[in-house]
Amino acid sequence: MSRGGAVPWGRLRDVSAVVWSAAVSLAAWLWLLLFQGWFWRTDVRLPASRDPDAWPDVCVVVPARDEAAVLPASLPSLLAQDYPGRAEVVLVDDGSTDGTGDLARELARRQGGLPLTVVSPGEPPAGWTGKLWAVRHGMELARARDPEYLLLTDADIAHAPDSLRRLVAAARTGGFDLVSQMARLRVESLWERLVVPAFVYFFAQLYPFRRISRPGSRTAAAAGGCVLLRADAAARARIPDAVRHAVIDDVAVARAVGRSGGRIWLGLADGVDSVRPYPRLRDLWRMVSRSAYAQLRHSPLLLAGTVAGLTLVYLVPPVAVAVGAAAGNAPCALLGGAAWLVMAGTYVPMLRYYRQPLWLAPLLPVTAFLYLLMTVDSAVQHRRGRGAAWKGRTYARPETAAEEG
């Protein structure tokens, strides 16, 4: 305290900076709430559809590498699809060492249902990520059957019995070339509860689902666990060759389809679930950091902007509340509290979608801080030459802007 009980000018200046930062953060949250495509709403589900007069042929392509732990919970759901037309499953065993291919054949023998073909593509050539090389191999085999649609789905995704039927009906009714559902990820461990709903929330903030389905929209994205793609649209967009370097392959595929004139739909899933567990923070950390820097196109400038943006939007509000309370500055606390309240309110629908307790909503700044650290770690790993990875395969070559967007 200075003489007469006055607050030192330096402290006032520091509090004033926090007040202004809190005001900017509140303005950002009001803009996100009203003008970012209603990203926070979770009612974007498969659109209303009607059954086609004749059900088209479909080939399901499943890239798999060391997936023996999850196949018993996922592959039988694909083989059991209640689909009125002709459909078959192609599982591409990409050099697994855990018996993935043999297990898939055994599950098909016991399960019955849709016919299953297991193939192996060999080592990917230079310039290909392993997953997309596996997808290419499966798509080539599928095209020999001349299906109208391809369903690209991951080996850890379980589908409800009517999943394929609903996807095809939605694509046909809406005239979509690509229909994708973001699978509901597993949320059981403490870290999954804290991190997983926020993962989908942040994705929707970057790629608002409502914008994606608008004709002529410049926003394009898909969720790699469940992508129904017209075969002729894939050929027109040169999928997957056009995106062979992509680590974030689902977004790259959607952008390629959009650039070639295709219509895209993306929403949240009912009846499409990931069975892969992420019990430890380390597991979730790897999932996010694997591709976070690739999302920023390996740009230090975009990384700096992302860190600054996350800090301003997610971290400033609770800091402003704490500083305002400590300094007795009501405007600081009120502005920070208002921004924090809007932030938590936009997170509530996602927590409800994941059937999680609403007391997790005010903890979103904690989760955002974890994502900030994961993003920085992704950049550090890239600078060390470790690159992104898929199932143990590391890709040091960065995607270019043309390849990823």
Coordinates of C-alpha atoms in Angstrom, one line a residue:
M1 CA 0.0 0.0 0.0
S2 CA 1.2 3.5 -0.7
R3 CA 0.6 6.4 1.7
G4 CA -3.0 7.1 2.5
G5 CA -4.0 3.5 1.6
A6 CA -3.9 4.0 -2.1
V7 CA -3.3 1.0 -4.4
P8 CA 0.1 1.3 -6.1
W9 CA -0.1 2.4 -9.8
G10 CA 1.7 -0.7 -11.0
R11 CA -0.9 -3.0 -9.4
L12 CA -3.8 -1.0 -10.8
R13 CA -2.2 -1.2 -14.2
D14 CA -1.9 -5.0 -13.9
V15 CA -5.5 -5.3 -12.8
S16 CA -6.6 -3.0 -15.7
A17 CA -4.9 -5.2 -18.2
V18 CA -6.7 -8.3 -16.8
V19 CA -10.0 -6.3 -17.0
W20 CA -9.5 -5.5 -20.6
S21 CA -8.4 -9.1 -21.4
A22 CA -11.6 -10.3 -19.7
A23 CA -13.7 -7.9 -21.7
V24 CA -12.2 -9.1 -25.0
S25 CA -12.6 -12.7 -23.8
L26 CA -16.3 -12.1 -23.1
A27 CA -16.8 -10.4 -26.5
A28 CA -15.1 -13.5 -28.1
W29 CA -17.5 -15.8 -26.3
L30 CA -20.5 -13.9 -27.3
W31 CA -19.4 -14.0 -30.9
L32 CA -18.7 -17.7 -30.7
L33 CA -22.1 -18.3 -29.1
L34 CA -24.1 -16.4 -31.8
F35 CA -22.0 -16.4 -35.0
Q36 CA -19.9 -19.6 -35.1
G37 CA -22.5 -21.8 -36.7
W38 CA -24.2 -22.7 -33.5
F39 CA -21.3 -25.1 -32.9
W40 CA -22.3 -25.8 -29.4
R41 CA -25.6 -27.5 -30.3
T42 CA -25.7 -31.2 -30.4
D43 CA -28.9 -31.8 -32.4
V44 CA -27.1 -32.3 -35.8
R45 CA -27.9 -35.9 -36.3
L46 CA -28.6 -37.9 -39.5
P47 CA -31.2 -36.0 -41.5
A48 CA -34.7 -37.3 -42.2
S49 CA -34.6 -39.9 -45.0
R50 CA -36.7 -42.3 -46.9
D51 CA -35.8 -45.8 -48.1
P52 CA -34.7 -45.9 -51.7
D53 CA -36.7 -47.9 -54.2
A54 CA -33.6 -50.1 -54.8
W55 CA -30.8 -50.4 -52.3
P56 CA -27.4 -49.7 -53.8
D57 CA -24.4 -52.0 -53.5
V58 CA -22.0 -51.0 -50.7
C59 CA -18.4 -52.1 -49.8
V60 CA -17.2 -51.5 -46.3
V61 CA -13.4 -50.8 -46.1
V62 CA -11.7 -51.2 -42.7
P63 CA -8.0 -50.3 -42.3
A64 CA -6.6 -52.2 -39.4
R65 CA -3.2 -52.4 -37.8
D66 CA -2.7 -54.3 -34.5
E67 CA -6.4 -54.2 -33.6
A68 CA -6.9 -57.6 -32.1
A69 CA -7.8 -56.1 -28.8
V70 CA -10.9 -54.2 -30.2
L71 CA -12.0 -56.3 -33.1
P72 CA -14.2 -58.6 -31.1
A73 CA -16.3 -55.6 -30.0
S74 CA -16.4 -53.9 -33.4
L75 CA -16.2 -56.3 -36.4
P76 CA -19.2 -58.4 -35.5
S77 CA -21.4 -55.3 -35.6
L78 CA -20.4 -54.7 -39.2
L79 CA -20.9 -58.3 -40.2
A80 CA -24.4 -58.1 -38.6
Q81 CA -25.6 -55.1 -40.5
D82 CA -29.3 -55.4 -41.5
Y83 CA -28.9 -54.0 -45.0
P84 CA -31.4 -54.8 -47.7
G85 CA -29.0 -54.5 -50.6
R86 CA -25.7 -56.2 -51.4
A87 CA -22.9 -55.3 -49.0
E88 CA -19.5 -56.8 -48.0
V89 CA -16.6 -56.0 -45.7
V90 CA -13.0 -55.6 -46.7
L91 CA -10.6 -55.5 -43.8
V92 CA -7.1 -54.4 -44.8
D93 CA -4.5 -55.8 -42.4
D94 CA -1.7 -53.3 -42.5
G95 CA 1.3 -55.4 -41.2
S96 CA -0.2 -56.4 -37.9
T97 CA 1.9 -58.4 -35.5
D98 CA -1.0 -59.4 -33.1
G99 CA -2.9 -61.7 -35.4
T100 CA -5.5 -59.1 -36.5
G101 CA -6.1 -60.7 -39.8
D102 CA -6.5 -64.3 -38.5
L103 CA -8.8 -63.0 -35.7
A104 CA -11.0 -61.2 -38.2
R105 CA -11.4 -64.4 -40.3
E106 CA -12.3 -66.4 -37.1
L107 CA -14.9 -63.8 -36.1
A108 CA -16.4 -63.9 -39.5
R109 CA -16.5 -67.7 -39.4
R110 CA -18.3 -67.7 -36.1
Q111 CA -20.5 -64.7 -36.7
G112 CA -21.7 -65.2 -40.3
G113 CA -23.5 -62.2 -41.8
L114 CA -21.9 -60.0 -44.4
P115 CA -19.1 -61.6 -46.4
L116 CA -15.6 -60.6 -45.2
T117 CA -12.4 -60.4 -47.2
V118 CA -9.1 -59.9 -45.4
V119 CA -6.2 -58.5 -47.5
S120 CA -2.7 -57.1 -46.7
P121 CA -1.2 -54.2 -48.7
G122 CA 2.4 -54.6 -47.8
E123 CA 4.6 -51.7 -46.7
P124 CA 3.5 -48.2 -47.8
P125 CA 5.7 -46.6 -50.4
A126 CA 7.3 -43.2 -49.8
G127 CA 4.8 -40.4 -49.7
W128 CA 2.0 -42.4 -48.2
T129 CA 0.7 -42.5 -44.6
G130 CA 0.1 -46.1 -43.6
K131 CA -3.6 -45.7 -43.0
L132 CA -4.3 -44.1 -46.3
W133 CA -2.2 -46.7 -48.1
A134 CA -4.4 -49.4 -46.4
V135 CA -7.5 -47.5 -47.4
R136 CA -6.3 -47.3 -51.0
H137 CA -5.7 -51.0 -51.1
G138 CA -9.2 -51.7 -49.8
M139 CA -10.8 -49.2 -52.2
E140 CA -9.1 -50.8 -55.2
L141 CA -10.4 -54.2 -54.2
A142 CA -13.9 -52.7 -53.6
R143 CA -14.0 -50.9 -56.9
A144 CA -13.6 -54.3 -58.7
R145 CA -17.0 -55.1 -57.2
D146 CA -18.4 -51.8 -58.7
P147 CA -20.3 -50.6 -55.6
E148 CA -22.2 -47.3 -55.6
Y149 CA -21.0 -46.5 -52.1
L150 CA -18.0 -47.1 -49.9
L151 CA -18.2 -47.0 -46.2
L152 CA -14.8 -46.1 -44.7
T153 CA -14.8 -47.0 -41.0
D154 CA -12.1 -47.7 -38.4
A155 CA -11.4 -51.0 -36.7
D156 CA -12.5 -49.7 -33.3
I157 CA -15.9 -48.5 -34.4
A158 CA -19.0 -50.5 -33.5
H159 CA -22.2 -49.9 -35.5
A160 CA -25.8 -50.5 -34.6
P161 CA -27.5 -53.0 -36.8
D162 CA -29.3 -50.4 -38.9
S163 CA -26.3 -48.0 -39.2
L164 CA -25.5 -48.8 -42.8
R165 CA -29.1 -48.7 -43.9
R166 CA -29.6 -45.2 -42.2
L167 CA -26.4 -43.8 -43.8
V168 CA -27.3 -44.9 -47.3
A169 CA -30.9 -43.6 -46.9
A170 CA -29.7 -40.3 -45.7
A171 CA -27.2 -39.9 -48.5
R172 CA -29.7 -40.9 -51.1
T173 CA -32.5 -38.6 -49.8
G174 CA -30.3 -35.6 -49.2
G175 CA -28.2 -36.0 -52.4
F176 CA -25.0 -36.1 -50.4
D177 CA -21.8 -37.5 -51.8
L178 CA -20.2 -37.9 -48.4
V179 CA -22.1 -38.6 -45.2
S180 CA -20.1 -38.8 -42.0
Q181 CA -20.9 -39.4 -38.4
M182 CA -18.6 -38.5 -35.5
A183 CA -18.6 -41.7 -33.5
R184 CA -19.4 -41.4 -29.8
L185 CA -16.1 -42.0 -28.1
R186 CA -15.7 -44.1 -24.9
V187 CA -16.1 -42.1 -21.7
E188 CA -15.5 -44.3 -18.7
S189 CA -12.2 -43.4 -17.0
L190 CA -11.7 -40.1 -15.1
W191 CA -9.4 -38.7 -17.9
E192 CA -11.8 -39.8 -20.6
R193 CA -14.6 -37.8 -18.8
L194 CA -12.4 -34.7 -18.6
V195 CA -10.9 -34.8 -22.1
V196 CA -13.1 -36.7 -24.6
P197 CA -16.3 -34.5 -24.6
A198 CA -14.0 -31.5 -25.0
F199 CA -12.3 -33.1 -28.0
V200 CA -15.6 -33.2 -29.9
Y201 CA -16.6 -29.8 -28.6
F202 CA -13.3 -28.2 -29.9
F203 CA -13.7 -30.1 -33.2
A204 CA -17.2 -28.7 -33.7
Q205 CA -16.0 -25.2 -32.8
L206 CA -13.4 -25.5 -35.6
Y207 CA -15.8 -27.1 -38.1
P208 CA -19.4 -26.2 -37.2
F209 CA -21.5 -29.0 -38.4
R210 CA -24.4 -26.8 -39.7
R211 CA -22.1 -25.0 -42.1
I212 CA -20.6 -28.1 -43.6
S213 CA -23.9 -29.3 -45.2
R214 CA -24.7 -25.9 -46.8
P215 CA -24.4 -26.0 -50.6
G216 CA -21.3 -24.1 -51.6
S217 CA -19.9 -24.0 -48.1
R218 CA -16.2 -23.5 -47.7
T219 CA -16.2 -25.5 -44.4
A220 CA -15.5 -29.1 -45.0
A221 CA -14.8 -31.9 -42.6
A222 CA -15.5 -35.5 -41.8
A223 CA -15.0 -37.9 -39.0
G224 CA -12.8 -40.8 -40.1
G225 CA -14.5 -43.5 -38.0
C226 CA -17.6 -43.4 -40.2
V227 CA -17.6 -42.0 -43.7
L228 CA -20.0 -43.1 -46.4
L229 CA -18.7 -42.0 -49.8
R230 CA -20.1 -42.3 -53.2
A231 CA -17.7 -44.3 -55.3
D232 CA -18.0 -41.9 -58.3
A233 CA -17.4 -38.9 -56.0
A234 CA -14.3 -40.6 -54.6
A235 CA -13.0 -41.2 -58.2
R236 CA -13.7 -37.6 -59.1
A237 CA -11.9 -36.2 -56.1
R238 CA -9.0 -38.8 -56.6
I239 CA -9.5 -40.3 -53.2
P240 CA -7.2 -41.4 -51.6
D241 CA -4.3 -40.5 -53.9
A242 CA -5.0 -36.8 -53.7
V243 CA -4.6 -36.8 -49.9
R244 CA -1.9 -39.6 -49.6
H245 CA 0.3 -37.5 -47.3
A246 CA -2.5 -36.4 -45.0
V247 CA -2.3 -37.3 -41.3
I248 CA -5.7 -35.7 -40.6
D249 CA -7.1 -37.9 -43.3
D250 CA -10.8 -37.4 -42.6
V251 CA -10.7 -33.6 -43.0
A252 CA -8.5 -33.9 -46.0
V253 CA -10.9 -36.4 -47.7
A254 CA -13.9 -34.1 -47.0
R255 CA -12.0 -31.1 -48.4
A256 CA -11.1 -33.0 -51.6
V257 CA -14.7 -34.1 -52.1
G258 CA -15.9 -30.5 -51.5
R259 CA -13.3 -29.0 -53.9
S260 CA -14.5 -31.5 -56.6
G261 CA -18.1 -30.3 -56.3
G262 CA -19.4 -32.9 -53.9
R263 CA -22.0 -32.3 -51.2
I264 CA -21.0 -33.2 -47.6
W265 CA -22.8 -33.8 -44.4
L266 CA -21.3 -34.3 -40.9
G267 CA -23.0 -34.8 -37.6
L268 CA -23.0 -36.5 -34.3
A269 CA -23.8 -40.2 -34.2
D270 CA -26.4 -42.3 -32.6
G271 CA -25.5 -46.0 -32.8
V272 CA -21.9 -45.5 -34.0
D273 CA -19.5 -45.9 -31.1
S274 CA -15.8 -46.2 -30.6
V275 CA -14.8 -49.1 -28.4
R276 CA -11.2 -48.0 -28.0
P277 CA -10.3 -47.2 -24.4
Y278 CA -8.1 -44.3 -23.3
P279 CA -7.8 -45.0 -19.6
R280 CA -4.7 -42.8 -18.9
L281 CA -3.9 -39.2 -19.7
R282 CA -0.9 -40.5 -21.6
D283 CA -3.2 -42.3 -24.1
L284 CA -5.3 -39.3 -24.7
W285 CA -2.2 -37.1 -24.9
R286 CA -0.9 -39.3 -27.7
M287 CA -4.3 -39.2 -29.5
V288 CA -4.3 -35.4 -29.6
S289 CA -0.6 -34.6 -30.0
R290 CA -0.4 -37.1 -32.9
S291 CA -1.9 -34.6 -35.3
A292 CA -2.3 -31.3 -33.5
Y293 CA 0.6 -29.6 -35.2
A294 CA -0.4 -31.0 -38.6
Q295 CA -3.7 -29.3 -38.0
L296 CA -1.7 -26.1 -37.8
R297 CA 0.1 -27.0 -41.1
H298 CA 3.3 -27.1 -39.1
S299 CA 3.4 -23.3 -38.9
P300 CA 5.1 -21.7 -35.9
L301 CA 3.0 -18.6 -36.6
L302 CA -0.3 -20.5 -36.4
L303 CA 1.0 -22.3 -33.3
A304 CA 1.7 -19.0 -31.6
G305 CA -1.7 -17.7 -32.6
T306 CA -3.4 -20.8 -31.3
V307 CA -1.6 -20.6 -27.9
A308 CA -2.6 -16.9 -27.6
G309 CA -6.2 -17.7 -28.7
L310 CA -6.6 -20.5 -26.2
T311 CA -5.2 -18.4 -23.5
L312 CA -7.4 -15.4 -24.2
V313 CA -10.6 -17.4 -24.7
Y314 CA -10.3 -20.2 -22.2
L315 CA -7.8 -19.2 -19.5
V316 CA -8.4 -15.5 -19.0
P317 CA -11.9 -15.8 -17.6
P318 CA -11.0 -17.9 -14.5
V319 CA -7.9 -15.8 -14.0
A320 CA -9.9 -12.6 -14.2
V321 CA -12.3 -14.0 -11.6
A322 CA -9.4 -14.8 -9.2
V323 CA -7.6 -11.5 -9.8
G324 CA -10.9 -9.5 -9.4
A325 CA -11.7 -11.3 -6.2
A326 CA -8.2 -10.8 -4.8
A327 CA -8.0 -7.2 -5.7
G328 CA -11.5 -6.3 -4.9
N329 CA -12.1 -5.2 -8.5
A330 CA -15.8 -6.0 -9.3
P331 CA -15.6 -5.2 -13.0
C332 CA -12.7 -7.7 -13.4
A333 CA -14.5 -10.4 -11.5
L334 CA -17.8 -9.8 -13.3
L335 CA -16.4 -9.7 -16.8
G336 CA -14.4 -12.9 -16.2
G337 CA -17.3 -14.6 -14.5
A338 CA -19.6 -13.7 -17.4
A339 CA -17.2 -15.1 -20.0
W340 CA -16.7 -18.2 -17.9
L341 CA -20.5 -18.6 -17.6
V342 CA -21.0 -18.4 -21.4
M343 CA -18.1 -20.8 -21.9
A344 CA -19.6 -23.4 -19.5
G345 CA -23.1 -22.9 -20.9
T346 CA -21.9 -23.8 -24.4
Y347 CA -20.3 -26.9 -23.1
V348 CA -23.4 -28.3 -21.3
P349 CA -25.0 -29.8 -24.5
M350 CA -21.9 -31.8 -25.3
L351 CA -21.8 -33.1 -21.7
R352 CA -25.4 -34.1 -22.0
Y353 CA -24.7 -35.9 -25.3
Y354 CA -22.0 -37.8 -23.5
R355 CA -24.2 -38.4 -20.4
Q356 CA -21.7 -36.7 -18.1
P357 CA -22.3 -34.7 -15.0
L358 CA -22.8 -31.0 -15.6
W359 CA -20.3 -30.0 -12.9
L360 CA -17.6 -30.8 -15.5
A361 CA -18.7 -27.7 -17.5
P362 CA -16.8 -25.1 -15.3
L363 CA -13.7 -27.3 -15.6
L364 CA -13.4 -26.6 -19.3
P365 CA -10.5 -24.1 -18.8
V366 CA -8.5 -27.0 -17.2
T367 CA -9.1 -29.2 -20.2
A368 CA -8.3 -26.4 -22.6
F369 CA -5.0 -25.9 -20.8
L370 CA -4.2 -29.6 -21.3
Y371 CA -5.0 -29.2 -25.0
L372 CA -2.7 -26.2 -25.2
L373 CA 0.1 -28.3 -23.7
M374 CA -0.7 -31.2 -26.0
T375 CA -0.5 -28.8 -29.0
V376 CA 2.8 -27.4 -28.0
D377 CA 4.1 -30.9 -27.4
S378 CA 3.0 -31.9 -30.9
A379 CA 5.1 -29.1 -32.3
V380 CA 8.1 -30.1 -30.1
Q381 CA 7.9 -33.7 -31.3
H382 CA 7.7 -32.6 -34.9
R383 CA 10.8 -30.4 -34.4
R384 CA 12.6 -33.4 -33.0
G385 CA 11.9 -35.2 -36.2
R386 CA 9.4 -37.6 -34.7
G387 CA 6.5 -36.4 -36.9
A388 CA 2.9 -37.7 -36.7
A389 CA 2.1 -41.4 -36.3
W390 CA -0.6 -44.0 -37.0
K391 CA -0.4 -47.3 -35.0
G392 CA 3.3 -47.1 -34.6
R393 CA 4.2 -45.8 -38.0
T394 CA 5.8 -42.4 -37.9
Y395 CA 5.6 -39.9 -40.7
A396 CA 8.2 -37.1 -40.7
R397 CA 7.1 -35.5 -44.0
P398 CA 4.7 -32.6 -43.3
E399 CA 1.6 -32.1 -45.3
T400 CA 1.5 -29.1 -47.5
A401 CA -1.4 -26.7 -47.6
A402 CA -2.5 -28.1 -50.9
E403 CA -2.7 -31.6 -49.5
E404 CA -4.5 -30.7 -46.3
G405 CA -6.6 -27.8 -47.3

